[in-house]
Amino acid sequence: MLRDDLRNVAIIAHVDHGKTTLVDAMLKQSHTFRDNQTVEERVMDSNDLERERGITILAKNTSIHYKGVKINVVDTPGHADFSGEVERVMMMVNGVLVLVDAAEGPMPQTRFVVQKALEMGHRLIIVVNKIDRPDARLNEVQDEILELLLELDASDDQLMSPVVWCSGRDGTATLDLNKPGTDLTPLFETIINHIQPMEADTEGPSQLLVSSIDYNDYVGRIGIGRIERGSVKQGQSVVVCNYNDVRLKSPGKIVNLYQIEGLNRVPCEEAKAGDIVCFSGLEQINIGDTVCAPDCVEPHKFVKITEPTVEMTFSVNDSPFAGKDGKWVTTRHIRDRLFRELLKDVSLRVEETGSADSYRVCGRGEMHLSILIENMRREGYEFQVSTPRVMYKDIDGEKYEPMERLIVDVPDEFTGAVFQSMGNRKGELLHMSAVGSRTRLEFIIPARGLFGYKSEFLTSTRGEGVMNSVFFEYQPYKGEIMRRTTGSLVAFETGEAVTYGLFNAQGRGTLFIGAGTPVYEGMVIGESPKSEDINVNVCKTKHLTNTRSSASDDALRLITPKRMSLEECLEFIGDDELLEVTPKNIRIRKRILDSELRAKARAKEKKQ
Amino acid sequence: MEGHNVSVEQCKRITATEITSVDSFSDRQIVMSFAGGKIVVTGASMKIVGFSKSSGSFSATGEITSVRYVQKGGSIKQKLFR
């Protein structure tokens, strides 16, 4: 049966190319909101972190009605680090809108997600967004998209994908640049006409593939997915199985069934093949599971998700100031939270280590793990993390490491500096071309070569450079890469930093803290230009003798400390350092707090 | 090295084929590798306009003063373009 009354569409694109703004405009123009309803600007970004960073992290479902056709719209993460989400969403839809910024053109994440969509044979609609930008390069971008499709072996049908020129912000779309759009009708029409309705067997035995998971305190775990065959009713007895785990066959019952209407989950009695539904009642349901009728247990194929490439160790905070800010500080709390994250994030992996207090957490990049750290921190957790490390592989007895494809877009005058950095970080130039007054360079570089490069890149290009990377493949180990050439200024006394002490310390390097900050022995309070660590005493007060008076303190001028964000701290910490994360503070510390023990350990290391 | 060519137009634009990598680059010097060794191009306000590892094509602009071949692991093969 042809589900002509339904289209399932995903919007995929690069970071900040306007995906969620366009979905907002589509929702508003399809009257999903009442006219007098005040709508926050980015409707689909529901969590604070996404709003602050202006990026989509979790794929969300919504639906629009247009001329009697229900269009299920799935917004997908734009970050290469969250592409585990993108792969799952591909299983729920029949077509994709490939969104490209009219000025930036196709970038790494666009390449990665389009490749996933093409591999699954989906029909594409090219949406060139932000055509209202003054620096829009409309014709060049269209050619670049065609080149990308050719490079990714798109089929003839995919090469002939329609192009819709949009401005998500203004809510307009047009198929012909000479006729400016007035609303998004051309986009809705193109979706209806170009994305084929799903051929669905609504009579056969039920089969539903779970592509997403959510959690709700009242109904417990919620599975989200598309019905691949037959129909599903509320209260129906089912069996859960999995394509990759033949042993899994657990009976259960669909207690609640919901369909998505606009942004809400509306309870329904029954849903048919092709519908995207949410259901509860199966406590152990997981991503990739298939829910079947008991008389026909047949798991549905699930797309292979690329593995994580970066790992960090999360451990209980055992610093001197532990337990002051956080609500959840014990290993049990941290463990439960990390394993709960696994349910929703299919590209994350958590393993227990030899010690009961630490866990090995693997993700798809620094950004992926820093978002998890930030979320846990805001929820009141307190813990420590190690420096990010890449996950090596042993293939035929040889050490392999993950490589990333990096695209860099810089003004011409900074090309040399970028080239220099890439040489030091074992990057290999693949492609270089002039794009207007800027130059675009494409490198293949070891993932560990990118650690700490973002801030160096922004400094060397004076903030005008744009860089994006995505996982490429595993290649033989490329040899030693010098990670950090600077050392740390380490406090060797516990107390409160005072102006007098800081004044002496700032002569040795850049300070991260100001006067009045509580410090402990072993805490890193600055960066020293030399490659060794320097112990400083920032709690040293001036001895008030009859020749000195306290008033002369006012002459001491302190340089403004460098406030480090979470990402900058993760880039900065070395192998012998940890990052102490609490709801109110982020502190860098040495693994060995005691300065003498640390000196002995370093001497022993030099001997080996 | 059959398909390898280098051409310099009015000392302002150099194009080359069969280039395997661009090893270093600044506005005064570009060092590239090809099957037979290395090519060192020197000049002023040098700018790489295009390079593709897959096709081996390379082009750059600037005030070109010399193009020098450095044989693989051997002596310098002097082929000067002024």
XYZ file of C-alpha atoms in Angstrom:
690
model
C 0.000 0.000 0.000
C 1.343 3.433 -0.981
C 1.312 5.782 2.005
C 0.502 8.850 -0.123
C -0.690 10.698 2.972
C 2.781 10.643 4.574
C 6.385 11.787 3.943
C 9.267 11.149 6.354
C 12.054 13.716 5.824
C 15.326 14.440 7.607
C 17.112 17.740 7.437
C 20.888 17.240 7.421
C 23.598 19.838 7.135
C 26.729 21.336 8.529
C 27.041 23.144 11.825
C 25.254 26.509 11.892
C 23.944 26.290 8.311
C 20.459 27.121 9.672
C 18.756 23.758 9.977
C 16.755 24.441 13.105
C 15.808 27.969 12.046
C 14.351 26.564 8.850
C 12.370 23.945 10.800
C 11.039 26.761 12.981
C 9.867 28.619 9.904
C 8.256 25.473 8.483
C 6.386 24.885 11.751
C 5.177 28.453 11.899
C 4.042 28.559 8.276
C 2.209 25.257 8.533
C 0.187 26.751 11.424
C 1.525 24.245 13.956
C 1.374 27.091 16.471
C -1.679 29.205 17.190
C -1.230 32.706 15.794
C -1.195 34.246 19.270
C 1.249 31.656 20.640
C 4.593 33.210 21.518
C 7.314 30.940 20.143
C 10.941 30.987 21.280
C 13.199 31.466 18.315
C 14.728 28.024 18.086
C 11.827 25.739 18.753
C 13.601 22.472 18.056
C 16.567 23.109 20.314
C 15.121 22.126 23.627
C 18.164 21.952 25.897
C 20.012 24.996 27.231
C 23.419 23.903 25.974
C 22.115 23.765 22.432
C 20.632 27.222 22.714
C 23.834 28.674 24.135
C 26.070 27.070 21.578
C 23.543 27.506 18.770
C 24.059 23.912 17.653
C 21.761 20.915 17.422
C 22.985 18.018 19.541
C 20.002 15.654 19.678
C 17.886 14.632 16.708
C 14.290 15.567 17.411
C 11.052 14.634 15.627
C 8.223 16.919 14.658
C 5.500 16.891 12.045
C 3.744 19.311 9.710
C 0.486 18.970 7.788
C 0.378 20.389 4.266
C -2.512 19.779 1.846
C -3.603 16.647 3.726
C -0.111 15.146 3.738
C 1.672 14.624 7.032
C 5.366 15.480 6.744
C 7.392 13.975 9.571
C 10.452 16.187 9.966
C 13.545 14.991 11.793
C 16.155 17.581 12.645
C 19.636 16.019 12.867
C 22.816 17.129 14.667
C 25.146 19.227 12.575
C 28.332 18.257 14.413
C 30.604 15.570 13.045
C 31.045 14.362 16.612
C 27.339 13.479 16.897
C 27.068 11.625 13.637
C 25.974 8.508 15.492
C 22.643 10.336 15.655
C 22.609 11.054 11.925
C 23.115 7.443 10.930
C 20.200 6.326 13.078
C 17.876 8.921 11.689
C 18.579 7.715 8.137
C 16.695 4.561 9.005
C 13.497 6.481 9.852
C 13.117 8.583 6.694
C 12.627 8.240 2.926
C 14.296 11.423 1.836
C 16.546 14.176 3.047
C 16.847 17.902 2.726
C 20.561 18.681 2.291
C 21.010 22.159 3.662
C 24.013 24.188 2.499
C 24.983 27.721 3.492
C 24.901 30.027 0.461
C 28.264 31.554 1.428
C 30.201 28.699 3.044
C 29.116 25.991 0.635
C 29.447 22.257 1.395
C 31.738 21.543 4.393
C 32.997 18.317 6.114
C 29.833 17.414 7.980
C 27.778 18.004 4.803
C 30.063 15.526 3.062
C 29.723 12.951 5.861
C 25.938 13.053 6.184
C 25.276 13.224 2.427
C 27.479 10.154 2.028
C 25.313 8.322 4.592
C 22.123 9.387 2.788
C 23.444 8.381 -0.640
C 24.572 4.997 0.682
C 20.962 4.342 1.735
C 19.591 5.399 -1.666
C 17.585 8.301 -0.275
C 16.258 10.994 -2.587
C 17.793 14.424 -1.940
C 16.448 17.959 -2.064
C 19.261 20.527 -2.087
C 18.300 23.524 0.026
C 20.684 26.449 -0.413
C 19.923 28.420 2.736
C 20.750 31.955 3.874
C 20.532 33.351 0.333
C 19.938 36.695 2.030
C 23.612 36.802 3.085
C 25.556 39.627 1.409
C 28.517 37.310 0.722
C 26.333 34.580 -0.784
C 28.045 32.697 -3.702
C 24.962 31.153 -5.253
C 26.326 29.793 -8.535
C 29.650 28.605 -7.118
C 27.865 26.834 -4.249
C 25.566 25.038 -6.670
C 28.603 23.831 -8.651
C 30.355 22.786 -5.442
C 27.326 20.711 -4.435
C 27.286 19.005 -7.826
C 31.008 18.294 -7.481
C 30.377 16.824 -4.007
C 27.639 14.535 -5.321
C 29.862 13.401 -8.175
C 32.732 12.755 -5.771
C 30.420 10.647 -3.573
C 29.218 8.516 -6.560
C 25.628 9.745 -6.433
C 23.206 7.980 -8.785
C 21.809 9.820 -11.821
C 18.533 10.358 -9.987
C 20.403 11.822 -6.999
C 22.489 14.024 -9.302
C 19.278 15.496 -10.712
C 18.058 16.516 -7.232
C 15.979 19.717 -7.229
C 17.537 22.868 -5.739
C 15.403 25.156 -3.539
C 16.815 28.564 -2.657
C 15.728 29.511 0.888
C 16.088 32.024 3.632
C 15.155 30.249 6.866
C 15.274 33.500 8.759
C 12.853 35.271 6.449
C 10.819 32.087 5.876
C 10.955 32.324 2.081
C 11.813 29.818 -0.659
C 11.991 29.835 -4.448
C 12.889 27.465 -7.258
C 13.951 30.304 -9.548
C 16.384 32.921 -8.311
C 14.894 35.506 -10.610
C 11.559 35.223 -8.786
C 12.109 35.971 -5.066
C 10.063 33.731 -2.751
C 7.282 35.005 -0.502
C 6.872 31.949 1.741
C 7.961 28.311 2.056
C 5.304 26.875 -0.271
C 7.872 25.941 -2.994
C 9.739 23.926 -0.358
C 6.594 22.117 0.815
C 5.577 21.392 -2.787
C 9.037 20.041 -3.646
C 8.940 17.734 -0.613
C 5.520 16.381 -1.610
C 6.439 15.884 -5.256
C 10.094 14.787 -5.085
C 10.194 12.617 -1.953
C 8.445 9.397 -2.854
C 5.708 8.107 -0.586
C 6.702 4.935 1.237
C 5.544 1.606 -0.143
C 4.298 -0.003 3.062
C 2.807 -3.412 3.814
C 0.176 -2.430 6.350
C -1.357 -5.937 6.494
C 1.650 -8.059 7.361
C 2.854 -8.938 10.909
C 4.091 -5.929 12.925
C 7.716 -4.866 12.665
C 9.058 -1.614 14.167
C 12.729 -0.526 14.186
C 13.801 1.573 17.193
C 16.019 4.475 16.069
C 15.900 6.728 19.124
C 15.299 6.493 22.843
C 13.970 8.962 25.332
C 13.182 8.771 29.020
C 10.284 10.032 31.080
C 9.864 9.726 34.846
C 6.213 8.717 34.522
C 6.202 6.144 31.731
C 9.900 5.214 31.888
C 11.842 4.459 28.756
C 10.295 5.609 25.452
C 11.264 4.040 22.152
C 10.989 6.068 18.952
C 11.050 4.583 15.486
C 9.260 3.886 12.220
C 6.821 1.016 11.686
C 8.365 -0.989 8.860
C 5.486 -3.423 8.363
C 1.956 -4.076 9.558
C 0.481 -1.969 12.314
C 0.996 -1.468 16.038
C -1.798 -1.099 18.576
C -1.827 0.147 22.139
C -1.769 -2.798 24.559
C -0.431 -5.180 21.895
C 1.824 -8.067 22.974
C 5.135 -7.999 21.161
C 8.602 -9.591 21.121
C 11.811 -7.514 21.112
C 14.760 -8.810 19.041
C 17.950 -7.381 17.535
C 19.719 -7.856 14.207
C 23.156 -7.943 15.794
C 22.149 -10.093 18.794
C 20.301 -13.245 17.727
C 19.924 -14.390 21.338
C 17.676 -11.428 22.240
C 13.987 -12.408 22.158
C 12.166 -10.792 25.042
C 8.337 -10.646 25.166
C 6.596 -7.458 26.315
C 3.601 -5.195 25.823
C 3.119 -1.771 24.215
C 1.524 0.112 27.135
C 1.326 3.592 25.567
C 1.488 4.542 21.896
C 1.969 8.108 20.658
C 2.202 9.864 17.299
C 3.925 13.208 16.805
C 1.738 16.189 16.001
C 3.719 19.426 15.696
C 5.985 19.345 18.707
C 3.728 17.218 20.906
C 3.355 13.489 21.420
C -0.332 12.729 21.010
C -1.609 9.340 22.329
C -3.155 7.147 19.628
C -4.787 3.726 19.510
C -3.106 2.406 16.393
C -0.468 3.345 13.847
C 0.370 1.803 10.452
C 3.503 1.010 8.491
C 5.362 4.198 7.579
C 4.307 6.116 10.686
C 6.973 7.353 13.105
C 5.713 6.523 16.595
C 6.791 6.666 20.227
C 5.887 3.894 22.629
C 6.484 2.926 26.257
C 6.110 -0.244 28.282
C 9.282 -2.057 27.162
C 11.805 -1.180 29.885
C 14.858 -2.793 28.290
C 14.243 -1.480 24.769
C 17.377 -0.128 23.097
C 18.483 1.598 19.928
C 18.745 -0.865 17.074
C 16.141 -3.268 18.568
C 13.179 -4.435 16.488
C 9.689 -4.789 17.965
C 7.809 -7.640 16.248
C 4.527 -9.505 16.442
C 5.019 -12.685 18.555
C 4.118 -14.961 15.613
C 6.735 -13.471 13.256
C 9.970 -12.493 15.049
C 12.167 -10.979 12.337
C 14.869 -8.400 13.318
C 15.346 -5.460 10.961
C 18.806 -4.593 9.616
C 20.396 -1.677 11.499
C 22.992 0.650 9.955
C 26.549 0.102 11.292
C 27.540 3.081 13.426
C 31.121 4.340 13.073
C 33.071 3.692 16.275
C 34.332 6.270 18.757
C 37.885 7.530 18.222
C 38.696 9.576 21.341
C 38.699 8.475 24.967
C 38.973 10.129 28.377
C 39.011 8.817 31.914
C 36.229 10.067 34.167
C 37.028 9.595 37.849
C 35.835 10.583 41.294
C 37.074 14.013 42.354
C 39.756 13.467 45.001
C 41.194 16.987 45.049
C 41.505 18.881 48.349
C 38.414 20.962 47.514
C 36.281 17.950 46.537
C 32.643 17.881 47.633
C 32.220 21.623 48.101
C 30.100 22.402 45.046
C 28.690 19.187 43.705
C 25.494 17.358 44.641
C 26.540 14.020 43.062
C 30.129 13.166 43.900
C 30.366 9.414 44.539
C 31.501 6.755 42.095
C 28.011 5.224 42.162
C 26.446 8.522 41.020
C 28.998 9.023 38.252
C 28.661 5.444 37.072
C 24.852 5.549 36.905
C 24.904 8.862 35.048
C 27.440 7.635 32.470
C 25.606 4.369 31.820
C 22.313 6.249 31.551
C 23.867 8.432 28.835
C 24.599 5.290 26.876
C 20.885 4.727 26.427
C 20.463 7.929 24.450
C 23.855 8.283 22.770
C 24.663 5.370 20.504
C 28.118 6.710 19.531
C 29.303 6.795 23.168
C 30.984 3.926 24.963
C 31.619 3.569 28.719
C 33.815 0.875 30.245
C 34.884 0.150 33.797
C 38.614 0.298 34.503
C 40.746 -1.520 37.052
C 39.904 1.084 39.666
C 36.390 1.367 41.109
C 36.648 5.150 40.987
C 37.320 5.686 37.292
C 35.627 4.926 33.992
C 36.896 4.926 30.419
C 34.561 7.039 28.274
C 34.955 6.922 24.481
C 33.325 9.337 22.066
C 33.570 10.732 18.565
C 35.764 13.718 19.377
C 36.655 16.385 21.935
C 33.404 18.281 21.275
C 31.273 15.176 21.866
C 32.877 14.496 25.259
C 33.012 18.158 26.290
C 29.224 18.410 25.772
C 28.747 15.367 28.034
C 31.041 16.926 30.676
C 29.179 20.245 30.519
C 25.789 18.527 30.812
C 26.887 16.486 33.826
C 28.402 19.542 35.430
C 25.161 21.507 35.113
C 23.247 18.622 36.605
C 25.332 18.977 39.778
C 27.970 16.314 39.218
C 31.553 16.677 40.410
C 34.346 14.589 38.899
C 37.754 14.646 37.257
C 38.703 13.955 33.644
C 42.036 13.130 32.051
C 43.407 14.585 28.853
C 41.724 13.271 25.669
C 43.617 10.395 24.019
C 42.996 8.738 20.665
C 42.004 5.094 20.498
C 44.641 3.119 18.658
C 43.967 -0.159 16.847
C 46.219 -3.131 16.252
C 45.826 -4.367 12.670
C 48.079 -7.228 11.550
C 50.455 -6.491 14.379
C 50.837 -2.856 13.353
C 49.682 0.178 15.368
C 46.967 2.158 13.603
C 45.509 5.508 14.606
C 42.321 7.443 13.625
C 42.763 10.062 10.919
C 40.498 13.047 10.362
C 39.656 14.942 7.171
C 40.147 18.627 7.988
C 38.864 21.486 5.868
C 40.280 24.905 6.633
C 39.049 28.168 5.159
C 41.402 31.120 5.792
C 42.284 34.526 4.368
C 45.253 34.225 1.997
C 47.783 35.854 4.298
C 47.371 33.156 6.939
C 47.850 30.183 4.607
C 51.544 29.930 5.455
C 50.905 29.820 9.208
C 48.318 27.062 8.825
C 50.670 25.132 6.565
C 53.402 25.414 9.175
C 51.159 24.100 11.949
C 49.933 21.245 9.794
C 53.507 20.228 9.062
C 54.284 20.046 12.791
C 51.118 18.008 13.380
C 51.754 15.478 10.597
C 48.950 16.842 8.414
C 49.092 15.930 4.705
C 47.730 18.360 2.143
C 45.082 16.852 -0.104
C 43.635 19.821 -1.831
C 44.113 23.583 -1.992
C 42.096 26.124 -3.911
C 41.318 29.814 -3.939
C 37.769 30.683 -2.848
C 37.279 34.384 -3.493
C 39.851 36.243 -1.346
C 40.284 33.225 0.881
C 42.005 29.907 0.488
C 40.469 26.511 1.256
C 42.884 23.769 2.309
C 41.986 20.138 2.865
C 44.240 17.924 4.965
C 44.306 14.392 6.246
C 45.670 14.621 9.770
C 45.935 12.277 12.783
C 43.077 12.890 15.253
C 45.648 13.497 18.002
C 47.223 16.150 15.832
C 44.022 18.173 16.221
C 44.095 18.179 20.015
C 44.619 21.725 21.163
C 44.795 23.040 17.593
C 41.478 24.956 17.601
C 42.712 27.782 19.846
C 46.106 27.890 18.072
C 44.267 28.071 14.749
C 42.032 30.944 15.842
C 45.052 32.820 17.182
C 47.150 32.322 14.049
C 44.283 33.388 11.775
C 43.179 36.220 14.085
C 39.766 34.641 14.457
C 39.013 34.817 10.723
C 39.711 31.149 9.989
C 37.023 28.447 9.836
C 38.011 24.831 10.493
C 35.955 21.664 10.452
C 36.972 18.038 10.668
C 35.310 14.671 10.416
C 36.586 11.130 10.971
C 38.207 9.699 7.838
C 39.724 6.258 8.504
C 42.380 4.370 10.489
C 45.924 4.608 9.084
C 49.353 3.400 10.324
C 50.793 5.365 13.237
C 52.399 8.588 12.001
C 54.979 9.005 14.727
C 55.493 11.424 17.594
C 53.635 14.746 17.578
C 54.751 17.467 19.991
C 51.553 18.310 21.846
C 52.383 21.134 24.188
C 55.565 23.152 24.271
C 54.648 25.133 27.396
C 54.813 24.176 31.061
C 52.496 24.852 33.991
C 52.715 27.255 36.930
C 51.861 25.057 39.907
C 50.847 26.336 43.338
C 52.830 24.660 46.102
C 50.840 25.937 49.075
C 47.161 25.623 49.986
C 45.393 28.845 50.809
C 44.038 31.905 49.078
C 45.848 33.650 46.223
C 46.893 37.187 47.226
C 47.972 40.102 45.085
C 51.534 40.063 46.385
C 51.994 36.378 45.592
C 50.343 36.671 42.184
C 52.466 39.680 41.300
C 55.611 37.630 41.686
C 54.097 34.670 39.828
C 52.875 36.645 36.813
C 56.457 37.351 35.893
C 56.916 33.631 35.239
C 54.000 33.186 32.804
C 50.275 33.705 32.105
C 47.988 33.391 35.115
C 44.603 31.694 35.022
C 43.379 32.957 38.410
C 42.951 36.303 40.131
C 43.430 37.477 43.711
C 41.135 35.849 46.273
C 40.905 32.525 44.484
C 41.270 29.520 46.811
C 44.161 27.296 45.662
C 45.653 24.032 46.864
C 49.035 22.424 46.505
C 49.405 20.892 43.067
C 46.775 23.116 41.456
C 47.784 24.586 38.095
C 47.318 28.345 38.226
C 48.997 29.420 35.011
C 51.033 28.591 31.954
C 54.780 29.070 31.735
C 56.520 29.687 28.396
C 59.241 27.159 29.243
C 58.530 23.481 28.706
C 58.989 22.621 32.405
C 56.626 23.207 35.292
C 57.418 25.962 37.779
C 56.266 25.833 41.390
C 55.069 29.205 42.615
C 53.645 30.400 45.917
C 50.663 32.638 45.249
C 49.559 32.629 48.887
C 52.732 34.425 49.999
C 51.765 37.609 51.795
C 54.038 40.559 52.347
C 55.760 40.530 55.742
C 54.696 43.748 57.432
C 57.734 45.101 59.162
C 58.395 48.639 60.354
C 60.078 49.438 57.056
C 57.064 48.363 54.986
C 53.457 49.316 55.346
C 50.443 47.579 53.976
C 49.500 50.664 51.964
C 52.372 50.229 49.528
C 50.570 47.112 48.288
C 48.375 49.309 46.115
C 51.277 49.892 43.696
C 51.136 46.219 42.572
C 49.409 45.932 39.195
C 48.120 42.477 38.218
C 47.655 41.531 34.557
C 44.112 40.309 33.856
C 44.125 36.496 34.221
C 43.303 34.328 31.208
C 39.912 32.716 31.878
C 39.882 29.276 30.324
C 36.734 27.645 28.991
C 36.101 23.913 29.388
C 37.341 23.222 25.835
C 40.487 25.306 26.350
C 41.209 23.441 29.580
C 40.780 20.086 27.831
C 43.172 21.270 25.122
C 45.671 22.518 27.715
C 45.997 19.623 30.180
C 48.968 17.321 29.693
C 49.275 13.618 30.401
C 50.381 14.318 33.981
C 47.431 16.616 34.672
C 43.703 16.249 35.381
C 40.736 18.570 34.997
C 38.622 18.962 38.120
C 35.057 19.725 37.062
C 32.481 20.992 39.553
C 29.192 22.836 39.042
C 30.836 26.143 39.943
C 34.519 25.703 39.110
C 36.869 24.166 36.590
C 40.357 23.617 38.020
C 43.409 22.066 36.442
C 45.581 20.018 38.768
C 48.609 17.781 38.625
C 47.982 14.074 39.040
C 50.553 14.064 41.885
C 49.721 17.000 44.107
C 52.743 16.883 46.393
C 55.625 18.784 44.746
C 58.352 16.544 46.183
C 56.653 13.326 45.135
C 56.132 14.873 41.742
C 59.811 15.747 41.424
C 60.786 12.190 42.380
C 58.359 10.734 39.853
C 59.781 12.957 37.132
C 63.349 12.029 38.015
C 62.435 8.354 37.871
C 60.780 8.890 34.504
C 63.871 10.588 33.102
C 66.008 7.668 34.258
C 63.862 5.145 32.349
C 57.863 10.712 -14.584
C 56.531 10.738 -18.136
C 53.564 13.067 -17.465
C 55.532 15.547 -15.326
C 55.574 19.097 -16.690
C 56.419 22.503 -15.294
C 55.616 25.752 -17.073
C 56.287 29.307 -15.976
C 54.390 32.162 -17.627
C 56.142 35.572 -17.645
C 57.730 34.710 -14.273
C 54.315 35.335 -12.688
C 52.502 32.008 -12.773
C 53.815 28.476 -12.456
C 51.826 25.335 -13.190
C 53.053 21.789 -12.699
C 51.690 18.257 -13.090
C 52.353 14.930 -11.346
C 52.992 16.717 -8.037
C 52.635 14.252 -5.150
C 52.752 16.696 -2.227
C 53.375 20.270 -1.205
C 55.979 19.993 1.527
C 56.338 23.568 2.676
C 55.074 26.941 1.664
C 55.675 30.580 2.495
C 55.339 33.784 0.505
C 59.007 33.481 -0.551
C 59.426 29.733 -1.198
C 57.386 26.682 -2.117
C 58.821 23.165 -1.924
C 56.947 20.365 -3.726
C 57.615 16.686 -4.295
C 57.201 14.658 -7.448
C 58.212 11.143 -8.409
C 61.778 12.202 -9.269
C 62.526 14.291 -6.202
C 61.723 17.843 -5.129
C 61.082 21.170 -6.840
C 61.958 24.405 -5.037
C 60.284 27.545 -6.342
C 61.503 30.850 -4.932
C 60.244 34.371 -5.438
C 58.186 37.035 -3.692
C 54.499 37.220 -2.587
C 54.047 33.625 -3.652
C 50.513 32.274 -3.401
C 49.334 28.732 -4.132
C 46.230 29.029 -6.281
C 45.443 25.354 -6.556
C 46.714 21.912 -5.716
C 45.074 18.491 -5.815
C 46.834 15.402 -4.540
C 44.492 13.122 -6.476
C 45.110 14.739 -9.841
C 48.666 15.971 -9.085
C 47.930 19.392 -10.557
C 49.552 22.456 -8.969
C 49.499 26.176 -9.734
C 50.848 29.232 -7.977
C 51.330 32.914 -8.657
C 53.866 35.532 -7.531
C 57.176 37.130 -8.586
C 58.986 33.887 -9.517
C 62.817 34.182 -9.491
C 63.923 30.532 -9.700
C 62.709 26.977 -10.101
C 65.201 24.344 -8.969
C 65.075 20.559 -9.151
C 66.530 18.563 -6.298
C 66.996 14.950 -7.323
C 65.810 12.292 -4.903
C 68.720 11.794 -2.445
C 71.230 13.033 -5.114
C 72.929 16.223 -6.324
C 71.063 19.235 -7.492
C 70.010 18.984 -11.132
C 70.357 22.582 -12.199
C 67.432 23.487 -14.378
C 67.041 27.191 -13.939
C 64.096 29.131 -15.225
C 64.610 32.826 -15.043
